mmCIF file of C-alpha atoms in Angstrom:
data_model
loop_
_atom_site.group_PDB
_atom_site.id
_atom_site.type_symbol
_atom_site.label_atom_id
_atom_site.label_comp_id
_atom_site.label_asym_id
_atom_site.label_seq_id
_atom_site.Cartn_x
_atom_site.Cartn_y
_atom_site.Cartn_z
ATOM 1 C CA MET A 1 0.167 -0.630 0.056
ATOM 2 C CA ARG A 2 2.954 2.335 0.866
ATOM 3 C CA SER A 3 4.482 1.840 -3.048
ATOM 4 C CA LEU A 4 1.091 2.828 -4.013
ATOM 5 C CA GLY A 5 0.800 6.120 -2.513
ATOM 6 C CA LYS A 6 3.711 6.989 -3.258
ATOM 7 C CA TRP A 7 2.837 5.772 -6.583
ATOM 8 C CA LEU A 8 -0.383 7.564 -6.873
ATOM 9 C CA GLY A 9 1.474 10.701 -5.629
ATOM 10 C CA ARG A 10 3.911 10.857 -7.173
ATOM 11 C CA LEU A 11 1.748 11.182 -10.486
ATOM 12 C CA LEU A 12 -1.130 14.083 -9.093
ATOM 13 C CA LEU A 13 2.274 16.203 -9.403
ATOM 14 C CA CYS A 14 2.672 15.298 -12.561
ATOM 15 C CA LEU A 15 -0.322 15.594 -13.170
ATOM 16 C CA LEU A 16 -0.468 19.033 -11.158
ATOM 17 C CA LEU A 17 3.381 19.888 -13.186
ATOM 18 C CA ILE A 18 1.554 19.061 -16.512
ATOM 19 C CA GLY A 19 -1.996 21.093 -15.838
ATOM 20 C CA ALA A 20 1.192 23.935 -14.209
ATOM 21 C CA PHE A 21 1.858 24.166 -17.461
ATOM 22 C CA PHE A 22 -0.556 24.318 -19.955
ATOM 23 C CA VAL A 23 -1.911 27.691 -17.639
ATOM 24 C CA PHE A 24 1.263 29.506 -17.378
ATOM 25 C CA ALA A 25 3.266 29.050 -19.960
ATOM 26 C CA PRO A 26 1.680 29.965 -22.893
ATOM 27 C CA GLY A 27 0.987 33.881 -21.021
ATOM 28 C CA TYR A 28 5.001 33.093 -19.962
ATOM 29 C CA ILE A 29 6.355 33.154 -23.815
ATOM 30 C CA GLU A 30 3.587 35.403 -24.466
ATOM 31 C CA ARG A 31 5.140 38.520 -22.290
ATOM 32 C CA GLY A 32 8.093 38.031 -23.958
ATOM 33 C CA ARG A 33 7.015 38.008 -27.727
ATOM 34 C CA ASN A 34 3.944 41.227 -27.124
ATOM 35 C CA ALA A 35 6.658 43.426 -24.152
ATOM 36 C CA VAL A 36 6.371 47.334 -24.826
ATOM 37 C CA VAL A 37 9.428 48.530 -23.930
ATOM 38 C CA PRO A 38 9.005 50.428 -20.322
ATOM 39 C CA HIS A 39 8.585 53.980 -20.281
ATOM 40 C CA ASP A 40 7.846 57.094 -19.347
ATOM 41 C CA PRO A 41 4.057 58.624 -20.516
ATOM 42 C CA TYR A 42 4.164 60.322 -23.657
ATOM 43 C CA PRO A 43 2.865 63.842 -23.703
ATOM 44 C CA VAL A 44 0.044 64.335 -26.046
ATOM 45 C CA SER A 45 -1.094 68.471 -25.797
ATOM 46 C CA PRO A 46 -4.730 68.575 -25.902
ATOM 47 C CA ALA A 47 -4.861 69.911 -29.864
ATOM 48 C CA ALA A 48 -2.954 66.323 -30.973
ATOM 49 C CA GLN A 49 -5.476 64.544 -28.362
ATOM 50 C CA ALA A 50 -8.330 66.855 -30.433
ATOM 51 C CA LEU A 51 -7.935 66.151 -33.424
ATOM 52 C CA HIS A 52 -7.410 62.379 -32.037
ATOM 53 C CA ASP A 53 -9.917 62.124 -30.868
ATOM 54 C CA ASP A 54 -12.508 63.282 -33.632
ATOM 55 C CA MET A 55 -9.953 61.264 -36.693
ATOM 56 C CA ILE A 56 -10.973 57.550 -38.188
ATOM 57 C CA VAL A 57 -8.081 54.995 -36.953
ATOM 58 C CA GLY A 58 -7.160 52.110 -38.059
ATOM 59 C CA ASP A 59 -4.842 49.599 -38.344
ATOM 60 C CA TRP A 60 -4.452 47.382 -40.958
ATOM 61 C CA HIS A 61 -2.577 44.317 -38.958
ATOM 62 C CA ALA A 62 -2.553 43.059 -35.270
ATOM 63 C CA ASP A 63 -2.219 39.132 -34.246
ATOM 64 C CA PRO A 64 -3.750 38.562 -30.488
ATOM 65 C CA LEU A 65 -6.043 35.789 -31.418
ATOM 66 C CA LEU A 66 -3.073 33.656 -32.755
ATOM 67 C CA TRP A 67 -2.880 34.216 -28.383
ATOM 68 C CA ASN A 68 -5.239 32.332 -25.576
ATOM 69 C CA ARG A 69 -6.235 35.464 -23.842
ATOM 70 C CA ASP A 70 -9.847 37.829 -23.021
ATOM 71 C CA LEU A 71 -9.884 40.282 -25.966
ATOM 72 C CA THR A 72 -12.992 41.449 -23.761
ATOM 73 C CA LYS A 73 -10.768 42.572 -20.872
ATOM 74 C CA ARG A 74 -7.485 44.592 -20.597
ATOM 75 C CA GLY A 75 -4.714 43.168 -20.055
ATOM 76 C CA ARG A 76 -1.727 42.914 -18.159
ATOM 77 C CA TYR A 77 0.664 41.946 -20.657
ATOM 78 C CA GLY A 78 0.687 41.994 -25.044
ATOM 79 C CA GLN A 79 -0.667 45.026 -26.630
ATOM 80 C CA VAL A 80 -3.539 45.088 -28.339
ATOM 81 C CA ASP A 81 -6.697 43.765 -26.393
ATOM 82 C CA LEU A 82 -10.511 45.426 -27.147
ATOM 83 C CA PRO A 83 -10.392 48.038 -24.279
ATOM 84 C CA ARG A 84 -7.212 49.216 -25.212
ATOM 85 C CA LEU A 85 -8.781 49.629 -28.976
ATOM 86 C CA ILE A 86 -10.875 51.937 -27.431
ATOM 87 C CA GLU A 87 -8.560 53.983 -24.590
ATOM 88 C CA GLY A 88 -6.580 54.681 -28.370
ATOM 89 C CA GLY A 89 -9.440 55.048 -30.514
ATOM 90 C CA VAL A 90 -9.504 52.988 -32.853
ATOM 91 C CA ALA A 91 -12.111 52.224 -34.971
ATOM 92 C CA LEU A 92 -11.012 49.945 -37.240
ATOM 93 C CA GLN A 93 -8.535 46.955 -36.321
ATOM 94 C CA VAL A 94 -7.949 43.996 -38.846
ATOM 95 C CA PHE A 95 -6.759 40.685 -36.530
ATOM 96 C CA THR A 96 -4.968 38.802 -38.275
ATOM 97 C CA ALA A 97 -4.625 34.497 -38.552
ATOM 98 C CA VAL A 98 -1.515 33.064 -38.036
ATOM 99 C CA THR A 99 -1.446 29.143 -38.922
ATOM 100 C CA LYS A 100 2.049 28.487 -39.627
ATOM 101 C CA SER A 101 5.541 29.596 -38.634
ATOM 102 C CA PRO A 102 8.793 27.736 -39.294
ATOM 103 C CA ALA A 103 11.512 26.892 -36.180
ATOM 104 C CA GLY A 104 14.724 29.454 -36.427
ATOM 105 C CA GLN A 105 11.932 31.944 -38.449
ATOM 106 C CA ASN A 106 13.872 34.916 -39.785
ATOM 107 C CA TYR A 107 14.461 37.405 -42.419
ATOM 108 C CA GLU A 108 16.340 35.844 -44.719
ATOM 109 C CA HIS A 109 15.896 32.334 -46.092
ATOM 110 C CA ASN A 110 12.950 29.448 -44.355
ATOM 111 C CA SER A 111 12.116 26.166 -44.675
ATOM 112 C CA ALA A 112 8.541 25.077 -45.950
ATOM 113 C CA GLU A 113 9.783 21.257 -44.261
ATOM 114 C CA ALA A 114 10.907 23.151 -41.024
ATOM 115 C CA PHE A 115 9.011 22.698 -37.098
ATOM 116 C CA ASP A 116 6.339 24.099 -36.851
ATOM 117 C CA ASN A 117 6.163 26.543 -34.250
ATOM 118 C CA ILE A 118 1.758 26.910 -33.526
ATOM 119 C CA THR A 119 1.362 23.997 -33.925
ATOM 120 C CA LEU A 120 3.304 23.474 -30.382
ATOM 121 C CA LEU A 121 1.472 27.047 -29.275
ATOM 122 C CA ALA A 122 -1.826 25.189 -30.550
ATOM 123 C CA VAL A 123 -1.110 22.211 -28.312
ATOM 124 C CA GLY A 124 0.491 24.222 -25.804
ATOM 125 C CA GLN A 125 -2.522 26.510 -25.318
ATOM 126 C CA LEU A 126 -5.321 23.632 -25.392
ATOM 127 C CA TRP A 127 -6.962 24.257 -28.585
ATOM 128 C CA PRO A 128 -8.907 22.766 -30.040
ATOM 129 C CA PRO A 129 -7.900 19.065 -31.126
ATOM 130 C CA ARG A 130 -9.366 19.511 -34.781
ATOM 131 C CA THR A 131 -6.525 22.852 -34.216
ATOM 132 C CA TRP A 132 -3.040 20.760 -33.309
ATOM 133 C CA GLN A 133 -2.937 19.034 -37.599
ATOM 134 C CA SER A 134 -4.991 21.152 -40.179
ATOM 135 C CA LEU A 135 -4.281 24.704 -40.717
ATOM 136 C CA LEU A 136 -7.667 25.665 -42.217
ATOM 137 C CA GLN A 137 -8.718 24.494 -38.468
ATOM 138 C CA ARG A 138 -6.276 26.686 -37.243
ATOM 139 C CA ALA A 139 -7.621 29.688 -39.253
ATOM 140 C CA LEU A 140 -11.726 29.352 -38.455
ATOM 141 C CA TYR A 141 -10.979 28.626 -34.835
ATOM 142 C CA GLN A 142 -9.341 32.233 -34.459
ATOM 143 C CA ALA A 143 -12.057 33.475 -36.714
ATOM 144 C CA GLU A 144 -14.442 31.841 -33.694
ATOM 145 C CA LYS A 145 -12.899 33.024 -31.166
ATOM 146 C CA LEU A 146 -13.242 36.787 -32.647
ATOM 147 C CA GLN A 147 -16.953 35.900 -33.076
ATOM 148 C CA GLY A 148 -16.780 34.847 -29.540
ATOM 149 C CA PHE A 149 -15.553 37.959 -29.180
ATOM 150 C CA ALA A 150 -17.588 40.379 -30.589
ATOM 151 C CA ALA A 151 -21.076 38.180 -29.120
ATOM 152 C CA GLU A 152 -19.330 38.575 -25.035
ATOM 153 C CA ALA A 153 -19.737 42.371 -25.542
ATOM 154 C CA PRO A 154 -21.024 43.562 -28.722
ATOM 155 C CA ASN A 155 -21.033 47.290 -27.741
ATOM 156 C CA SER A 156 -16.931 47.058 -27.945
ATOM 157 C CA LEU A 157 -16.577 44.653 -31.163
ATOM 158 C CA ARG A 158 -18.697 44.265 -34.263
ATOM 159 C CA LEU A 159 -17.747 41.671 -36.954
ATOM 160 C CA ILE A 160 -16.921 43.791 -40.668
ATOM 161 C CA LYS A 161 -17.637 41.895 -43.612
ATOM 162 C CA SER A 162 -19.396 44.071 -45.643
ATOM 163 C CA ARG A 163 -19.003 48.081 -47.334
ATOM 164 C CA ALA A 164 -22.867 48.252 -45.605
ATOM 165 C CA ASP A 165 -20.915 47.055 -41.945
ATOM 166 C CA LEU A 166 -18.057 49.326 -42.098
ATOM 167 C CA ASP A 167 -20.494 52.759 -43.346
ATOM 168 C CA ARG A 168 -22.522 51.594 -40.072
ATOM 169 C CA LEU A 169 -20.069 51.465 -37.679
ATOM 170 C CA LEU A 170 -18.483 54.818 -39.256
ATOM 171 C CA ALA A 171 -21.951 56.666 -38.722
ATOM 172 C CA ASP A 172 -22.336 55.246 -35.445
ATOM 173 C CA ARG A 173 -18.682 56.281 -34.652
ATOM 174 C CA ALA A 174 -19.224 60.107 -35.130
ATOM 175 C CA ALA A 175 -22.568 59.702 -34.264
ATOM 176 C CA GLY A 176 -20.804 59.335 -30.452
ATOM 177 C CA ALA A 177 -20.541 55.403 -30.680
ATOM 178 C CA LYS A 178 -16.935 53.924 -29.135
ATOM 179 C CA ALA A 179 -17.105 50.059 -31.093
ATOM 180 C CA VAL A 180 -14.094 48.913 -32.856
ATOM 181 C CA GLY A 181 -14.960 46.792 -36.754
ATOM 182 C CA GLY A 182 -12.758 44.141 -36.683
ATOM 183 C CA ILE A 183 -11.819 42.981 -39.609
ATOM 184 C CA LEU A 184 -10.113 39.406 -40.213
ATOM 185 C CA GLY A 185 -7.540 39.023 -41.983
ATOM 186 C CA ILE A 186 -4.923 35.399 -42.835
ATOM 187 C CA GLU A 187 -1.395 35.986 -42.891
ATOM 188 C CA GLY A 188 -0.078 33.424 -45.624
ATOM 189 C CA ALA A 189 -2.513 31.545 -48.129
ATOM 190 C CA HIS A 190 -1.750 28.129 -46.730
ATOM 191 C CA PRO A 191 -5.161 27.467 -44.706
ATOM 192 C CA LEU A 192 -6.651 26.679 -48.000
ATOM 193 C CA GLU A 193 -4.528 23.685 -48.244
ATOM 194 C CA GLY A 194 -3.507 23.374 -51.392
ATOM 195 C CA ARG A 195 -7.575 23.482 -52.556
ATOM 196 C CA LEU A 196 -9.517 26.447 -53.996
ATOM 197 C CA ASP A 197 -13.164 25.500 -52.373
ATOM 198 C CA ASN A 198 -11.558 26.391 -48.681
ATOM 199 C CA LEU A 199 -11.214 29.531 -49.681
ATOM 200 C CA ASP A 200 -15.943 29.062 -49.227
ATOM 201 C CA GLN A 201 -15.850 27.747 -45.770
ATOM 202 C CA LEU A 202 -12.846 31.108 -44.634
ATOM 203 C CA GLU A 203 -15.390 33.832 -46.583
ATOM 204 C CA ALA A 204 -18.281 32.198 -44.473
ATOM 205 C CA ALA A 205 -16.105 32.595 -41.651
ATOM 206 C CA GLY A 206 -15.210 36.790 -42.026
ATOM 207 C CA TYR A 207 -12.295 36.333 -43.275
ATOM 208 C CA ARG A 208 -11.664 39.609 -45.944
ATOM 209 C CA LEU A 209 -8.157 40.189 -45.725
ATOM 210 C CA VAL A 210 -5.909 37.118 -47.906
ATOM 211 C CA GLY A 211 -2.599 37.602 -47.163
ATOM 212 C CA LEU A 212 -0.513 35.043 -50.133
ATOM 213 C CA GLN A 213 2.372 34.034 -47.652
ATOM 214 C CA HIS A 214 3.794 34.574 -44.241
ATOM 215 C CA PHE A 215 7.531 33.450 -43.689
ATOM 216 C CA PHE A 216 8.464 30.385 -46.089
ATOM 217 C CA ASP A 217 7.544 29.573 -49.910
ATOM 218 C CA ASN A 218 3.400 27.445 -50.147
ATOM 219 C CA ALA A 219 1.603 26.477 -52.707
ATOM 220 C CA LEU A 220 0.353 29.626 -53.657
ATOM 221 C CA GLY A 221 4.710 30.724 -54.283
ATOM 222 C CA GLY A 222 7.141 32.038 -52.961
ATOM 223 C CA SER A 223 8.158 33.912 -49.759
ATOM 224 C CA LEU A 224 9.935 37.201 -49.442
ATOM 225 C CA HIS A 225 11.724 34.888 -46.467
ATOM 226 C CA GLY A 226 11.376 32.026 -48.284
ATOM 227 C CA GLU A 227 14.159 29.409 -50.599
ATOM 228 C CA GLY A 228 13.827 31.157 -54.094
ATOM 229 C CA ASN A 229 12.673 34.573 -55.438
ATOM 230 C CA HIS A 230 9.562 32.413 -57.348
ATOM 231 C CA GLY A 231 6.480 33.407 -58.163
ATOM 232 C CA LEU A 232 2.932 33.306 -58.127
ATOM 233 C CA THR A 233 2.145 29.114 -58.968
ATOM 234 C CA GLU A 234 -0.907 27.961 -61.269
ATOM 235 C CA PHE A 235 -2.948 27.019 -58.347
ATOM 236 C CA GLY A 236 -1.024 31.210 -56.633
ATOM 237 C CA ARG A 237 -3.223 32.996 -60.265
ATOM 238 C CA ALA A 238 -6.177 31.047 -59.287
ATOM 239 C CA VAL A 239 -6.310 32.202 -55.778
ATOM 240 C CA VAL A 240 -5.297 35.645 -56.783
ATOM 241 C CA ASP A 241 -8.036 36.098 -59.424
ATOM 242 C CA GLU A 242 -11.020 34.275 -56.929
ATOM 243 C CA VAL A 243 -9.704 36.509 -54.435
ATOM 244 C CA VAL A 244 -10.188 39.379 -57.186
ATOM 245 C CA ARG A 245 -13.220 37.985 -58.022
ATOM 246 C CA ARG A 246 -15.102 38.136 -54.007
ATOM 247 C CA ASN A 247 -13.875 41.564 -53.905
ATOM 248 C CA MET A 248 -11.483 40.565 -50.962
ATOM 249 C CA VAL A 249 -8.245 42.906 -50.036
ATOM 250 C CA LEU A 250 -5.065 41.334 -51.560
ATOM 251 C CA ASP A 251 -2.357 42.018 -49.305
ATOM 252 C CA LEU A 252 1.727 41.502 -50.296
ATOM 253 C CA ALA A 253 3.391 41.632 -46.830
ATOM 254 C CA HIS A 254 6.297 38.535 -47.227
ATOM 255 C CA SER A 255 4.722 37.949 -50.417
ATOM 256 C CA SER A 256 8.754 37.756 -52.934
ATOM 257 C CA PRO A 257 8.447 40.851 -55.129
ATOM 258 C CA GLN A 258 8.175 38.369 -57.905
ATOM 259 C CA VAL A 259 4.674 37.244 -56.011
ATOM 260 C CA ALA A 260 4.199 41.241 -56.140
ATOM 261 C CA ARG A 261 5.346 42.218 -59.575
ATOM 262 C CA ASP A 262 3.183 38.818 -60.305
ATOM 263 C CA VAL A 263 0.038 40.333 -58.815
ATOM 264 C CA LEU A 264 0.268 43.627 -60.088
ATOM 265 C CA ALA A 265 1.046 42.392 -63.581
ATOM 266 C CA MET A 266 -2.551 40.269 -63.606
ATOM 267 C CA THR A 267 -5.168 42.718 -61.158
ATOM 268 C CA ASP A 268 -6.445 46.195 -60.984
ATOM 269 C CA ILE A 269 -7.366 46.509 -57.766
ATOM 270 C CA PRO A 270 -5.875 48.572 -55.151
ATOM 271 C CA LEU A 271 -3.314 46.328 -53.289
ATOM 272 C CA VAL A 272 -1.986 46.402 -49.319
ATOM 273 C CA VAL A 273 1.262 45.864 -47.734
ATOM 274 C CA SER A 274 -0.110 45.597 -44.405
ATOM 275 C CA HIS A 275 2.634 45.975 -42.662
ATOM 276 C CA SER A 276 5.750 46.806 -43.437
ATOM 277 C CA GLY A 277 8.464 50.201 -43.860
ATOM 278 C CA ILE A 278 10.462 51.786 -45.974
ATOM 279 C CA HIS A 279 13.494 50.910 -47.379
ATOM 280 C CA GLY A 280 14.724 54.283 -48.502
ATOM 281 C CA HIS A 281 14.791 54.793 -44.603
ATOM 282 C CA CYS A 282 15.412 51.449 -43.418
ATOM 283 C CA ALA A 283 17.262 49.426 -45.694
ATOM 284 C CA THR A 284 16.391 45.674 -44.717
ATOM 285 C CA LYS A 285 15.180 43.177 -46.952
ATOM 286 C CA ARG A 286 11.927 42.909 -44.667
ATOM 287 C CA ASN A 287 10.532 45.895 -46.904
ATOM 288 C CA PHE A 288 10.393 46.629 -50.297
ATOM 289 C CA PRO A 289 12.838 48.399 -53.390
ATOM 290 C CA ASP A 290 10.786 51.736 -53.099
ATOM 291 C CA ALA A 291 9.881 51.590 -56.753
ATOM 292 C CA LEU A 292 7.957 48.430 -55.603
ATOM 293 C CA MET A 293 6.153 49.795 -53.412
ATOM 294 C CA ARG A 294 5.779 52.760 -55.680
ATOM 295 C CA ASP A 295 4.233 50.043 -58.395
ATOM 296 C CA ILE A 296 1.721 49.102 -55.151
ATOM 297 C CA ALA A 297 0.935 52.531 -53.943
ATOM 298 C CA ALA A 298 -0.152 53.131 -58.311
ATOM 299 C CA THR A 299 -2.465 50.447 -57.450
ATOM 300 C CA GLY A 300 -5.077 53.103 -55.368
ATOM 301 C CA GLY A 301 -3.704 50.527 -52.650
ATOM 302 C CA VAL A 302 -1.611 51.042 -49.037
ATOM 303 C CA ILE A 303 1.326 50.638 -47.526
ATOM 304 C CA GLY A 304 0.909 49.624 -42.940
ATOM 305 C CA ILE A 305 3.486 51.171 -41.532
ATOM 306 C CA GLY A 306 4.794 49.137 -38.652
ATOM 307 C CA TYR A 307 5.716 49.780 -35.769
ATOM 308 C CA TRP A 308 9.296 47.116 -34.734
ATOM 309 C CA ALA A 309 12.964 47.256 -35.161
ATOM 310 C CA GLU A 310 13.304 45.604 -37.728
ATOM 311 C CA VAL A 311 11.208 47.361 -40.044
ATOM 312 C CA ALA A 312 12.231 51.049 -38.368
ATOM 313 C CA CYS A 313 15.396 50.695 -37.989
ATOM 314 C CA GLY A 314 16.149 50.873 -34.195
ATOM 315 C CA ASP A 315 13.738 54.024 -33.375
ATOM 316 C CA ILE A 316 10.633 52.586 -32.934
ATOM 317 C CA THR A 317 9.478 55.179 -30.530
ATOM 318 C CA PRO A 318 5.966 56.977 -31.467
ATOM 319 C CA ALA A 319 8.622 59.966 -33.446
ATOM 320 C CA GLY A 320 10.837 57.225 -34.666
ATOM 321 C CA VAL A 321 7.198 55.844 -36.607
ATOM 322 C CA ALA A 322 6.559 58.585 -37.822
ATOM 323 C CA ARG A 323 9.807 59.796 -39.673
ATOM 324 C CA MET A 324 9.456 56.621 -40.676
ATOM 325 C CA ILE A 325 5.577 57.930 -42.357
ATOM 326 C CA ARG A 326 7.158 61.090 -43.211
ATOM 327 C CA ALA A 327 9.712 58.811 -45.596
ATOM 328 C CA ALA A 328 7.116 56.557 -46.589
ATOM 329 C CA ILE A 329 5.100 59.973 -47.606
ATOM 330 C CA ASP A 330 8.311 61.105 -49.403
ATOM 331 C CA THR A 331 8.235 58.025 -51.205
ATOM 332 C CA VAL A 332 5.086 56.294 -52.386
ATOM 333 C CA GLY A 333 2.618 60.594 -51.765
ATOM 334 C CA GLU A 334 0.269 60.980 -49.021
ATOM 335 C CA ASP A 335 -2.371 58.767 -50.173
ATOM 336 C CA HIS A 336 -1.255 55.140 -49.811
ATOM 337 C CA VAL A 337 0.660 55.222 -46.534
ATOM 338 C CA SER A 338 -1.469 53.662 -43.123
ATOM 339 C CA LEU A 339 -0.795 52.102 -40.293
ATOM 340 C CA GLY A 340 0.294 47.952 -39.707
ATOM 341 C CA SER A 341 1.766 47.936 -36.411
ATOM 342 C CA ASP A 342 1.655 43.894 -36.116
ATOM 343 C CA PHE A 343 0.781 44.368 -32.391
ATOM 344 C CA ASP A 344 1.327 41.016 -30.750
ATOM 345 C CA GLY A 345 2.523 39.235 -33.247
ATOM 346 C CA SER A 346 5.643 38.387 -31.545
ATOM 347 C CA VAL A 347 7.603 41.667 -31.380
ATOM 348 C CA GLU A 348 8.772 44.243 -29.270
ATOM 349 C CA THR A 349 7.111 48.121 -29.472
ATOM 350 C CA ALA A 350 7.911 51.303 -27.068
ATOM 351 C CA PHE A 351 4.156 51.496 -27.109
ATOM 352 C CA ASP A 352 0.934 49.950 -27.359
ATOM 353 C CA THR A 353 -2.232 50.518 -28.716
ATOM 354 C CA SER A 354 -3.806 52.456 -26.116
ATOM 355 C CA GLU A 355 -1.172 54.826 -26.703
ATOM 356 C CA LEU A 356 -1.951 56.311 -30.225
ATOM 357 C CA PRO A 357 -2.850 59.269 -29.377
ATOM 358 C CA ALA A 358 1.036 59.942 -28.880
ATOM 359 C CA LEU A 359 1.715 58.891 -32.389
ATOM 360 C CA THR A 360 -0.915 61.733 -33.611
ATOM 361 C CA GLN A 361 1.655 64.021 -31.546
ATOM 362 C CA ALA A 362 4.810 62.909 -33.301
ATOM 363 C CA LEU A 363 3.641 63.274 -36.881
ATOM 364 C CA LEU A 364 2.510 66.467 -35.849
ATOM 365 C CA ASP A 365 6.055 67.373 -34.216
ATOM 366 C CA GLU A 366 7.185 65.488 -37.321
ATOM 367 C CA GLY A 367 5.259 68.585 -39.307
ATOM 368 C CA LEU A 368 2.382 66.565 -40.572
ATOM 369 C CA THR A 369 -0.671 68.870 -41.894
ATOM 370 C CA GLU A 370 -3.965 67.400 -40.371
ATOM 371 C CA PRO A 371 -5.276 66.684 -43.686
ATOM 372 C CA GLN A 372 -2.079 64.247 -43.944
ATOM 373 C CA ILE A 373 -2.523 62.957 -40.875
ATOM 374 C CA ARG A 374 -5.951 62.183 -41.246
ATOM 375 C CA LYS A 375 -5.307 60.162 -44.403
ATOM 376 C CA VAL A 376 -2.901 58.168 -42.460
ATOM 377 C CA MET A 377 -4.366 57.568 -39.363
ATOM 378 C CA GLY A 378 -7.130 55.859 -41.084
ATOM 379 C CA GLU A 379 -9.010 57.761 -43.649
ATOM 380 C CA ASN A 380 -6.448 55.802 -46.830
ATOM 381 C CA MET A 381 -7.913 52.806 -45.053
ATOM 382 C CA VAL A 382 -11.391 53.284 -44.964
ATOM 383 C CA ARG A 383 -10.889 54.023 -49.264
ATOM 384 C CA VAL A 384 -9.085 51.387 -50.092
ATOM 385 C CA LEU A 385 -11.907 48.334 -48.053
ATOM 386 C CA ARG A 386 -14.617 50.986 -49.546
ATOM 387 C CA ALA A 387 -12.934 50.365 -53.164
ATOM 388 C CA ARG A 388 -12.819 46.927 -52.331
ATOM 389 C CA LEU A 389 -15.609 45.072 -49.567
ATOM 390 C CA SER A 390 -18.978 44.693 -51.444
#
């Protein structure tokens, strides 16, 4: 009996340790992945705050659905949740689903066959077993999470699936409502799992923005960080045609330059680079060459400016991001620059979404005019959404 008791005690201890891992490890990991640099409060003048409060503010890219946080509550870590979006005056937020991420992920070269970090994260966060092996199910599950938050907090979050949804939200906000419009996007179209008809499920789940690649080459074509500057495959061309036909938004972030050129050659819609920087301001592979960015802007599209060090060459303060926005305006024009934070995308930032008035202040300090600031902070995003959503 004594040996049986000792065995049961060890089993209980083992189960407790396993349970503690699943409860505490994901949050511990995210604290290190999505840190906000400690800083004193950024000064915001009454004039800057008044301008910020009177603007439409939109962000093309954030990844909080990847993490096990209740986005209806203000988090103690991470960079985005509904209370902080409302505090930051955000009207429109694209919530992007990450479904695969190669081990050793870097900006230079990744293999599609590398161990997938999201599998471990899905299991560790106790996502439904259907998500453990299926990229499609991972995307559908993240959509279900956002739908659940909208159902739980309907006064704080509305899902935007159509131009009518968008116009209704903006009209209500102009009348004093504080709701955030949530738009679903996929970061790389590998959740299609090589089948065009899987786009039906993604569209039905609410997805309206489609990124073609992430950090590795996929069935659609080459990644900016893959094993060669490969262009679109025949499957990739079929997907692009279908995204255009369905009035979805096409996102070239993380695509290879050749994929971007192939898309430019076969479409006549406003294209988006949802989260990036300007190569002439920060010469890194992560930022497309300026000439390619100008070609993308010429479609009527926009470049979403990110807030993390690799695209900004180190200065991630509001002032540093404002300088990159100025460089973007100088490069592609004021009608083609937006915000694309990459919040909660395993990046360190110097502010979270509640502190966006500090960016408005920094843009004023940088010398941008009020009309320019309004365009960058949200009007350019709204124009592209109205052009694409049906």
